[in-house]
Short mmCIF file of C-alpha atoms and ligand atoms in Angstrom, two decimals:
data_model
loop_
_atom_site.label_atom_id
_atom_site.label_comp_id
_atom_site.label_asym_id
_atom_site.label_seq_id
_atom_site.Cartn_x
_atom_site.Cartn_y
_atom_site.Cartn_z
CA MET A 26 86.68 37.83 101.16
CA ALA A 27 88.16 35.19 98.98
CA LYS A 28 91.21 34.73 96.81
CA ILE A 29 89.85 34.31 93.34
CA VAL A 30 92.63 35.21 90.85
CA ASN A 31 95.95 33.31 90.90
CA SER A 32 97.76 31.59 88.06
CA TRP A 33 101.48 31.66 87.28
CA ASN A 34 101.83 28.92 84.66
CA GLU A 35 99.89 26.65 82.30
CA TRP A 36 100.14 23.40 84.24
CA SER A 37 99.40 23.71 87.99
CA ARG A 38 96.06 22.33 89.24
CA LEU A 39 93.26 24.43 87.62
CA ARG A 40 90.41 25.60 90.00
CA ARG A 41 88.59 28.32 88.12
CA VAL A 42 88.49 29.21 84.44
CA ILE A 43 86.57 31.38 81.97
CA VAL A 44 85.09 29.57 78.92
CA GLY A 45 84.04 31.83 76.00
CA ARG A 46 80.95 31.56 73.93
CA ALA A 47 80.17 31.36 70.19
CA ASP A 48 76.98 33.51 70.27
CA GLY A 49 76.87 36.29 67.78
CA THR A 50 80.34 35.66 66.23
CA MET A 51 80.86 37.52 62.97
CA ILE A 52 82.96 37.06 59.97
CA GLN A 53 84.34 40.50 60.55
CA ALA A 54 84.29 43.33 58.07
CA PRO A 55 87.51 44.10 56.20
CA GLU A 56 89.94 46.36 58.06
CA PRO A 57 93.59 47.26 57.80
CA ALA A 58 94.55 44.56 60.35
CA ILE A 59 93.05 41.63 58.52
CA VAL A 60 90.90 40.76 55.50
CA ARG A 61 88.91 37.42 55.88
CA ASP A 62 88.61 35.57 52.63
CA PHE A 63 86.54 32.42 52.39
CA PRO A 64 85.43 32.35 48.69
CA ASP A 65 84.31 28.69 48.83
CA ASP A 66 82.18 29.14 51.89
CA GLY A 67 80.11 32.16 50.90
CA PHE A 68 82.34 34.89 52.37
CA PRO A 69 84.81 36.06 49.65
CA ALA A 70 87.10 38.92 50.63
CA GLY A 71 85.11 41.97 51.57
CA ALA A 72 81.97 40.01 52.55
CA TYR A 73 81.02 39.94 56.22
CA GLY A 74 78.18 38.90 58.44
CA PRO A 75 77.11 36.48 61.22
CA MET A 76 78.43 32.99 61.29
CA PRO A 77 75.76 30.47 60.18
CA GLN A 78 73.40 29.67 63.07
CA ASP A 79 73.82 25.91 62.77
CA MET A 80 77.55 26.34 63.28
CA VAL A 81 77.00 28.64 66.29
CA ASP A 82 74.71 26.07 67.83
CA ALA A 83 77.20 23.19 67.22
CA ALA A 84 80.02 25.20 68.76
CA ASN A 85 78.03 26.25 71.73
CA GLU A 86 77.03 22.65 72.33
CA GLN A 87 80.73 21.61 72.41
CA MET A 88 81.66 24.49 74.63
CA ASP A 89 78.80 23.86 77.09
CA ASN A 90 79.94 20.15 77.13
CA PHE A 91 83.53 21.19 77.87
CA ALA A 92 82.31 23.48 80.65
CA ALA A 93 80.41 20.62 82.20
CA ILE A 94 83.48 18.32 81.91
CA LEU A 95 85.58 20.93 83.69
CA GLU A 96 82.92 21.27 86.42
CA SER A 97 82.82 17.49 86.85
CA HIS A 98 86.59 17.82 87.68
CA GLY A 99 85.86 20.40 90.36
CA VAL A 100 86.70 23.49 88.25
CA VAL A 101 84.51 26.58 88.69
CA VAL A 102 83.56 27.78 85.17
CA ASP A 103 82.65 31.43 84.37
CA ARG A 104 81.21 32.61 81.08
CA PRO A 105 81.42 36.04 79.50
CA GLU A 106 78.39 38.08 78.53
CA ALA A 107 76.70 37.56 75.14
CA MET A 108 76.87 40.81 73.17
CA ASP A 109 75.73 42.06 69.84
CA TRP A 110 78.95 41.84 67.73
CA SER A 111 77.17 42.82 64.58
CA LYS A 112 77.01 46.45 65.92
CA ALA A 113 79.20 48.99 64.01
CA ILE A 114 81.69 50.82 66.19
CA GLU A 115 83.44 54.13 66.05
CA THR A 116 86.37 55.91 67.69
CA PRO A 117 87.59 59.44 66.96
CA ASP A 118 89.92 57.87 64.34
CA TRP A 119 87.88 55.29 62.49
CA THR A 120 84.63 53.42 62.04
CA MET A 121 84.33 49.65 61.75
CA ASP A 122 81.26 47.95 60.22
CA SER A 123 81.24 44.95 62.55
CA GLN A 124 82.99 43.39 65.50
CA PHE A 125 84.11 39.86 65.96
CA GLY A 126 82.89 37.75 68.95
CA VAL A 127 83.84 36.33 72.36
CA MET A 128 84.80 32.76 71.81
CA PRO A 129 88.51 32.98 72.66
CA PRO A 130 89.05 34.59 76.03
CA ARG A 131 92.71 33.56 75.94
CA ASP A 132 93.36 36.14 73.24
CA VAL A 133 92.17 39.02 75.43
CA LEU A 134 92.88 38.17 79.04
CA LEU A 135 96.40 37.48 80.37
CA THR A 136 96.46 36.08 83.95
CA VAL A 137 99.80 36.49 85.71
CA GLY A 138 99.68 35.78 89.41
CA SER A 139 96.87 37.78 91.03
CA GLU A 140 96.67 40.02 87.94
CA ILE A 141 94.39 39.81 84.94
CA LEU A 142 95.58 42.11 82.09
CA GLU A 143 93.33 43.11 79.31
CA ALA A 144 95.49 42.99 76.13
CA THR A 145 95.53 45.78 73.57
CA MET A 146 94.50 43.51 70.67
CA SER A 147 95.53 44.68 67.19
CA GLN A 148 92.28 44.43 65.17
CA ARG A 149 89.66 47.07 65.13
CA ALA A 150 86.89 44.45 65.20
CA ARG A 151 88.28 43.34 68.60
CA TRP A 152 88.59 46.78 70.14
CA PHE A 153 85.60 46.40 72.47
CA GLU A 154 85.84 42.64 73.14
CA TYR A 155 87.05 43.29 76.76
CA LEU A 156 83.61 44.58 77.61
CA ALA A 157 82.15 41.04 77.48
CA TYR A 158 84.41 40.11 80.39
CA ARG A 159 83.85 43.20 82.49
CA PRO A 160 80.89 41.72 84.57
CA LEU A 161 83.27 38.89 85.56
CA LEU A 162 86.26 41.18 86.24
CA GLN A 163 84.01 43.49 88.34
CA GLU A 164 82.90 40.50 90.32
CA TYR A 165 86.50 39.32 90.96
CA PHE A 166 87.40 42.83 91.90
CA ARG A 167 84.55 43.07 94.41
CA GLU A 168 85.27 39.72 95.99
CA ASP A 169 89.07 39.36 95.89
CA PRO A 170 90.95 42.06 97.71
CA ASP A 171 94.22 40.95 96.08
CA PHE A 172 92.99 40.94 92.50
CA ARG A 173 95.03 43.34 90.41
CA TRP A 174 92.81 44.42 87.48
CA GLU A 175 94.92 45.97 84.68
CA SER A 176 94.27 47.12 81.18
CA ALA A 177 97.05 47.80 78.63
CA PRO A 178 97.02 51.16 76.90
CA LYS A 179 94.10 51.26 74.46
CA PRO A 180 95.64 51.44 70.96
CA ARG A 181 94.61 54.05 68.47
CA LEU A 182 94.77 51.62 65.54
CA THR A 183 94.95 54.31 62.95
CA ASP A 184 96.42 53.48 59.50
CA ALA A 185 99.86 54.35 60.99
CA SER A 186 99.60 51.03 62.93
CA TYR A 187 99.62 48.95 59.77
CA HIS A 188 101.96 48.47 56.83
CA GLY A 189 99.50 49.16 54.04
CA GLY A 190 96.41 47.38 55.36
CA PRO A 191 94.54 45.61 52.42
CA GLU A 192 97.60 46.26 50.26
CA PHE A 193 99.61 44.11 52.65
CA TRP A 194 97.18 41.22 52.38
CA HIS A 195 97.13 41.53 48.64
CA GLU A 196 100.93 41.22 48.61
CA PHE A 197 100.85 38.44 51.28
CA GLU A 198 98.42 36.32 49.28
CA SER A 199 100.45 36.70 46.07
CA LEU A 200 103.39 34.82 47.75
CA ASP A 201 103.78 31.20 48.47
CA GLU A 202 104.58 30.13 52.01
CA GLU A 203 108.37 30.03 51.65
CA GLU A 204 108.45 33.48 50.00
CA ALA A 205 106.22 34.94 52.70
CA ILE A 206 108.54 33.51 55.35
CA GLU A 207 111.59 35.02 53.66
CA ARG A 208 109.95 38.38 53.02
CA PHE A 209 108.07 38.93 56.35
CA THR A 210 109.05 36.42 59.04
CA MET A 211 112.80 36.53 58.55
CA ASN A 212 112.60 40.37 58.45
CA ARG A 213 110.36 40.53 61.54
CA ARG A 214 107.96 42.62 59.53
CA TRP A 215 104.26 41.72 59.13
CA ASN A 216 101.29 43.95 58.87
CA LEU A 217 101.78 45.70 62.18
CA THR A 218 104.12 48.71 62.40
CA GLU A 219 105.86 49.77 65.66
CA GLU A 220 103.62 52.89 65.99
CA GLU A 221 102.26 51.79 69.41
CA PRO A 222 102.42 48.72 71.67
CA LEU A 223 100.17 45.94 70.37
CA PHE A 224 99.72 42.36 71.63
CA ASP A 225 97.32 39.49 72.04
CA ALA A 226 97.36 37.70 75.40
CA ALA A 227 97.56 34.36 73.57
CA ASP A 228 101.02 35.26 72.37
CA VAL A 229 102.30 35.00 75.95
CA GLY A 230 103.45 31.67 77.40
CA ARG A 231 103.49 31.59 81.15
CA PHE A 232 106.33 29.45 82.61
CA GLY A 233 106.48 30.87 86.19
CA LYS A 234 109.05 33.62 86.46
CA ASP A 235 109.74 33.36 82.70
CA LEU A 236 107.26 34.69 80.14
CA PHE A 237 107.80 33.90 76.49
CA VAL A 238 106.13 36.34 74.12
CA TYR A 239 105.63 35.51 70.42
CA HIS A 240 106.66 38.27 68.09
CA SER A 241 103.84 37.48 65.72
CA SER A 242 101.48 39.13 63.19
CA VAL A 243 99.32 40.33 66.10
CA THR A 244 102.08 41.29 68.60
CA ASN A 245 104.74 43.83 67.71
CA ALA A 246 108.15 44.52 69.30
CA ALA A 247 106.69 47.58 71.16
CA GLY A 248 103.99 45.28 72.64
CA ILE A 249 106.80 43.01 73.96
CA ASP A 250 108.69 45.97 75.29
CA TRP A 251 105.54 47.18 77.03
CA LEU A 252 104.95 43.70 78.65
CA THR A 253 108.65 43.61 79.76
CA ARG A 254 108.33 46.89 81.58
CA HIS A 255 104.87 45.95 82.92
CA PHE A 256 106.24 42.71 84.56
CA PRO A 257 109.43 43.82 86.27
CA ASP A 258 109.48 40.75 88.52
CA HIS A 259 109.43 38.45 85.53
CA ARG A 260 111.95 37.69 82.76
CA VAL A 261 110.30 38.35 79.40
CA HIS A 262 111.77 36.56 76.40
CA VAL A 263 111.06 37.05 72.68
CA ALA A 264 109.94 33.93 70.84
CA ARG A 265 109.88 33.63 67.04
CA PHE A 266 109.05 30.74 64.80
CA ARG A 267 109.34 29.79 61.09
CA GLU A 268 105.76 30.44 60.03
CA SER A 269 104.50 32.68 57.26
CA HIS A 270 101.44 33.91 59.21
CA PRO A 271 102.47 33.75 62.84
CA VAL A 272 99.54 33.95 65.26
CA HIS A 273 99.56 32.93 68.95
CA LEU A 274 101.98 30.86 70.91
CA ASP A 275 99.43 28.28 72.00
CA ALA A 276 99.42 26.38 68.71
CA THR A 277 103.17 26.79 68.36
CA PHE A 278 105.08 26.18 71.60
CA VAL A 279 103.52 25.19 74.94
CA PRO A 280 104.64 23.88 78.27
CA LEU A 281 103.23 20.51 79.47
CA ARG A 282 104.86 20.39 82.90
CA PRO A 283 108.10 21.57 84.49
CA GLY A 284 110.86 20.31 82.30
CA LEU A 285 108.77 19.44 79.27
CA ALA A 286 107.43 21.55 76.39
CA LEU A 287 105.60 20.70 73.20
CA SER A 288 106.71 22.43 69.99
CA ASN A 289 104.90 22.60 66.67
CA ARG A 290 106.70 20.10 64.41
CA LYS A 291 106.49 22.46 61.42
CA ARG A 292 107.07 25.84 63.05
CA VAL A 293 110.79 25.66 63.92
CA PRO A 294 111.97 28.07 66.65
CA LEU A 295 114.01 31.00 65.18
CA GLU A 296 115.45 32.31 68.44
CA GLU A 297 118.47 30.21 69.12
CA ASP A 298 118.83 31.60 72.58
CA MET A 299 115.40 30.35 73.43
CA VAL A 300 116.26 26.79 72.52
CA THR A 301 119.55 27.05 74.44
CA LEU A 302 117.71 28.46 77.48
CA PHE A 303 115.52 25.31 77.57
CA GLU A 304 118.51 23.07 77.03
CA ILE A 305 120.75 24.52 79.75
CA ASN A 306 117.84 24.25 82.30
CA ASP A 307 117.26 20.61 81.41
CA TRP A 308 113.92 21.12 79.72
CA GLU A 309 113.02 18.64 77.04
CA ILE A 310 111.32 19.98 73.81
CA VAL A 311 109.30 17.41 72.00
CA PRO A 312 107.82 17.95 68.51
CA CYS A 313 103.96 17.64 68.57
CA ALA A 314 102.14 14.74 66.80
CA GLU A 315 100.65 15.01 63.30
CA PRO A 316 97.31 16.79 63.28
CA ALA A 317 94.11 14.75 62.44
CA LEU A 318 92.81 17.20 59.85
CA GLU A 319 94.43 18.07 56.51
CA GLU A 320 92.50 21.27 56.13
CA PRO A 321 90.78 23.48 58.69
CA PRO A 322 86.91 23.26 58.64
CA PRO A 323 84.85 25.78 56.62
CA LEU A 324 85.07 29.44 57.74
CA CYS A 325 87.99 28.65 60.05
CA TYR A 326 90.86 31.13 60.10
CA CYS A 327 92.89 28.96 62.50
CA SER A 328 95.16 26.22 61.25
CA VAL A 329 94.99 22.43 61.75
CA TRP A 330 97.58 22.94 64.44
CA LEU A 331 94.79 23.49 66.92
CA SER A 332 95.65 19.81 67.44
CA MET A 333 98.22 20.97 69.97
CA ASN A 334 95.95 23.57 71.52
CA THR A 335 95.30 21.69 74.71
CA LEU A 336 94.33 22.57 78.29
CA LEU A 337 96.10 21.09 81.31
CA LEU A 338 93.93 20.24 84.39
CA ASP A 339 97.16 19.58 86.31
CA GLU A 340 100.72 18.36 85.72
CA LYS A 341 99.40 14.89 84.88
CA THR A 342 96.03 15.42 83.24
CA ILE A 343 95.37 17.06 79.85
CA PHE A 344 92.26 17.83 77.73
CA VAL A 345 92.88 17.08 74.03
CA GLU A 346 90.52 17.38 71.10
CA GLU A 347 88.64 14.15 70.49
CA GLN A 348 89.64 13.60 66.86
CA GLU A 349 93.36 14.24 67.53
CA LYS A 350 94.11 10.65 68.15
CA ALA A 351 97.89 10.90 67.41
CA GLN A 352 98.27 13.85 69.72
CA GLN A 353 96.41 11.98 72.43
CA GLN A 354 98.62 8.97 72.01
CA GLN A 355 101.83 11.01 72.20
CA LEU A 356 100.66 12.75 75.41
CA TYR A 357 99.66 9.37 76.84
CA ASP A 358 103.09 8.00 76.00
CA LEU A 359 104.61 11.02 77.80
CA GLY A 360 102.76 9.96 80.98
CA PHE A 361 99.62 12.00 80.95
CA GLU A 362 96.11 10.96 81.63
CA VAL A 363 94.34 12.25 78.42
CA ILE A 364 90.72 13.41 78.51
CA PRO A 365 89.35 13.65 74.90
CA VAL A 366 86.94 16.52 74.35
CA PRO A 367 84.99 17.10 71.06
CA PHE A 368 85.89 20.63 70.05
CA TRP A 369 86.50 21.03 66.28
CA ALA A 370 83.14 22.70 65.81
CA VAL A 371 84.54 25.53 67.90
CA GLY A 372 87.58 25.95 65.63
CA PRO A 373 85.92 28.43 63.18
CA PHE A 374 85.02 30.67 66.15
CA GLY A 375 88.67 31.29 66.85
CA GLY A 376 90.48 28.41 68.37
CA GLY A 377 90.79 25.16 70.42
CA LEU A 378 90.66 24.19 74.10
CA HIS A 379 93.38 26.63 75.18
CA CYS A 380 92.06 29.56 73.15
CA ALA A 381 88.51 29.02 74.38
CA THR A 382 89.55 29.36 78.04
CA ALA A 383 91.29 31.89 80.25
CA ASP A 384 92.83 30.95 83.59
CA VAL A 385 91.36 32.52 86.74
CA TYR A 386 92.84 30.21 89.45
CA ARG A 387 95.53 27.56 89.45
CA ASP A 388 97.29 26.33 92.56
CA GLY A 389 100.82 27.50 93.46
CA ASP A 390 103.09 30.51 93.39
CA MET A 391 105.56 32.04 91.02
CA GLU A 392 108.45 29.63 90.75
CA ASP A 393 111.76 29.83 88.79
CA TYR A 394 112.02 26.96 86.29
CA PHE A 395 115.01 28.56 84.39
CA PRO A 396 117.60 29.33 87.14
CA LYS A 397 120.29 29.54 84.49
CA GLN A 398 119.80 32.59 82.21
CA ILE A 399 121.44 33.77 79.02
CA PRO A 400 122.59 37.42 79.34
CA GLY A 401 120.83 39.64 76.92
CA TYR A 402 118.02 37.17 76.19
O1 DAV B 511 97.79 27.97 64.19
O2 DAV B 511 96.12 29.04 63.51
C1 DAV B 511 95.60 29.52 66.28
C2 DAV B 511 95.63 29.98 67.69
C3 DAV B 511 94.51 30.78 67.99
N1 DAV B 511 94.51 31.22 69.39
C4 DAV B 511 96.96 28.82 64.30
C5 DAV B 511 96.98 29.52 65.67
#
C-alpha cells in the first residue's frame, strides 16, 4: 500500500500530477450560467459544437509535450479518460444540449492534504466532468489507504441558481468594463445567486493552513461557506479583486514560495484584510509582468493573463509559457529556474499550465505560513 495523494500548497516538490486532455472539447451550448459568443470565429452567441480538430490536435501535442517534460523531471503524470462531450445530458430539472471537455482538471479537483474534493462547478455543461477523473480516483482509492475521496454536494443548477441567465449576459455585454465592475463586482453580485453552494476548485489558493477562496463569477458566498465548514482545520479567507468578469484565482493571485506571491497587475485586491494579512506575516506581493499577447487566441474564453498561470515544480523551479518572455524574466530575477513550455494552443481549451494540471502529490505537510491572523477575516 502506497501513499499517493498528498499536497498542501502550490510550491513544494511535485511528485505526481494529473494533466487534462483536449479531446472532444466543445464550444458549449448556451445555458443560464454562460453564453459563449465568438462571432468572428464562427461561433456567434447560441452556436455550439466541437472545437476545430486542428486546434484539438495542436493543444494535445502541447499537453503531451508538457507531460513528457514533467516526466523527465521525475513527476508521475496521470491523464483523465477521453469522453464524448457532445452528448446531451439531463437531470430531473433540466436538459443541456452539450457538455464542455476535460482540459482543465484544476477547475474540478481540489487537493488538500490527503483529500481530493470534486468541486460542485456552476455550469450545467460541466455537471458530469468529474466522471472523466473517476478511473484515476478509484485507482488512488484502491492503492492509498489514507486517500480521502470527497465530492461536494451536487448542485441542482435550476434557474433559481442564476440571476436571469441569458438576460444577465445581455446586460453584462451592454456595459463597459468599469460599469460592469461598479454594477457587479463592487456589489458582489454576478450571475450566480446564493440558492446553493457553488464553487470551482480553481478559485481556491492553497497556502498550507490558509486557503484563499475567490468570490468570483463561478464561486458564490455559499460555496465559500461550505468550504469553510468542510475544512475545519484550515483558515479559509475570502479573496476579491477588481475585475469585471472574475474567474479563478490562478490567473489573479498565486503563491510562488513561502513569503512571496504574484498578483495580477491589473486585478487589484479588494479585500484590505487580505493584503494586511500578507503584510503582517512578512509576505511580499509582487505585481506580475506584462502578458505577451494583446488579445487571447481565437475561441479562447480565458484572458491574456494566462501569462501568470504557471506551475511550480518546487520552490525554486517554475514552468512558464514559452512566449511569456517578460513573465519568465521577472521570475528569473526573483531567483527561479524558469522552464519555458509552449502552451498557448491549449488556452482555448480552458487555461494555462496551472489550469491544465491538478496536484496529486507534493512533498511536505500542512504548515502555518500566516501565524499572525486578523480576527474576523
Ligand atoms: O483570466 O481568464 C483563466 C483561468 C482559468 N482557469 C482568466 C482566468
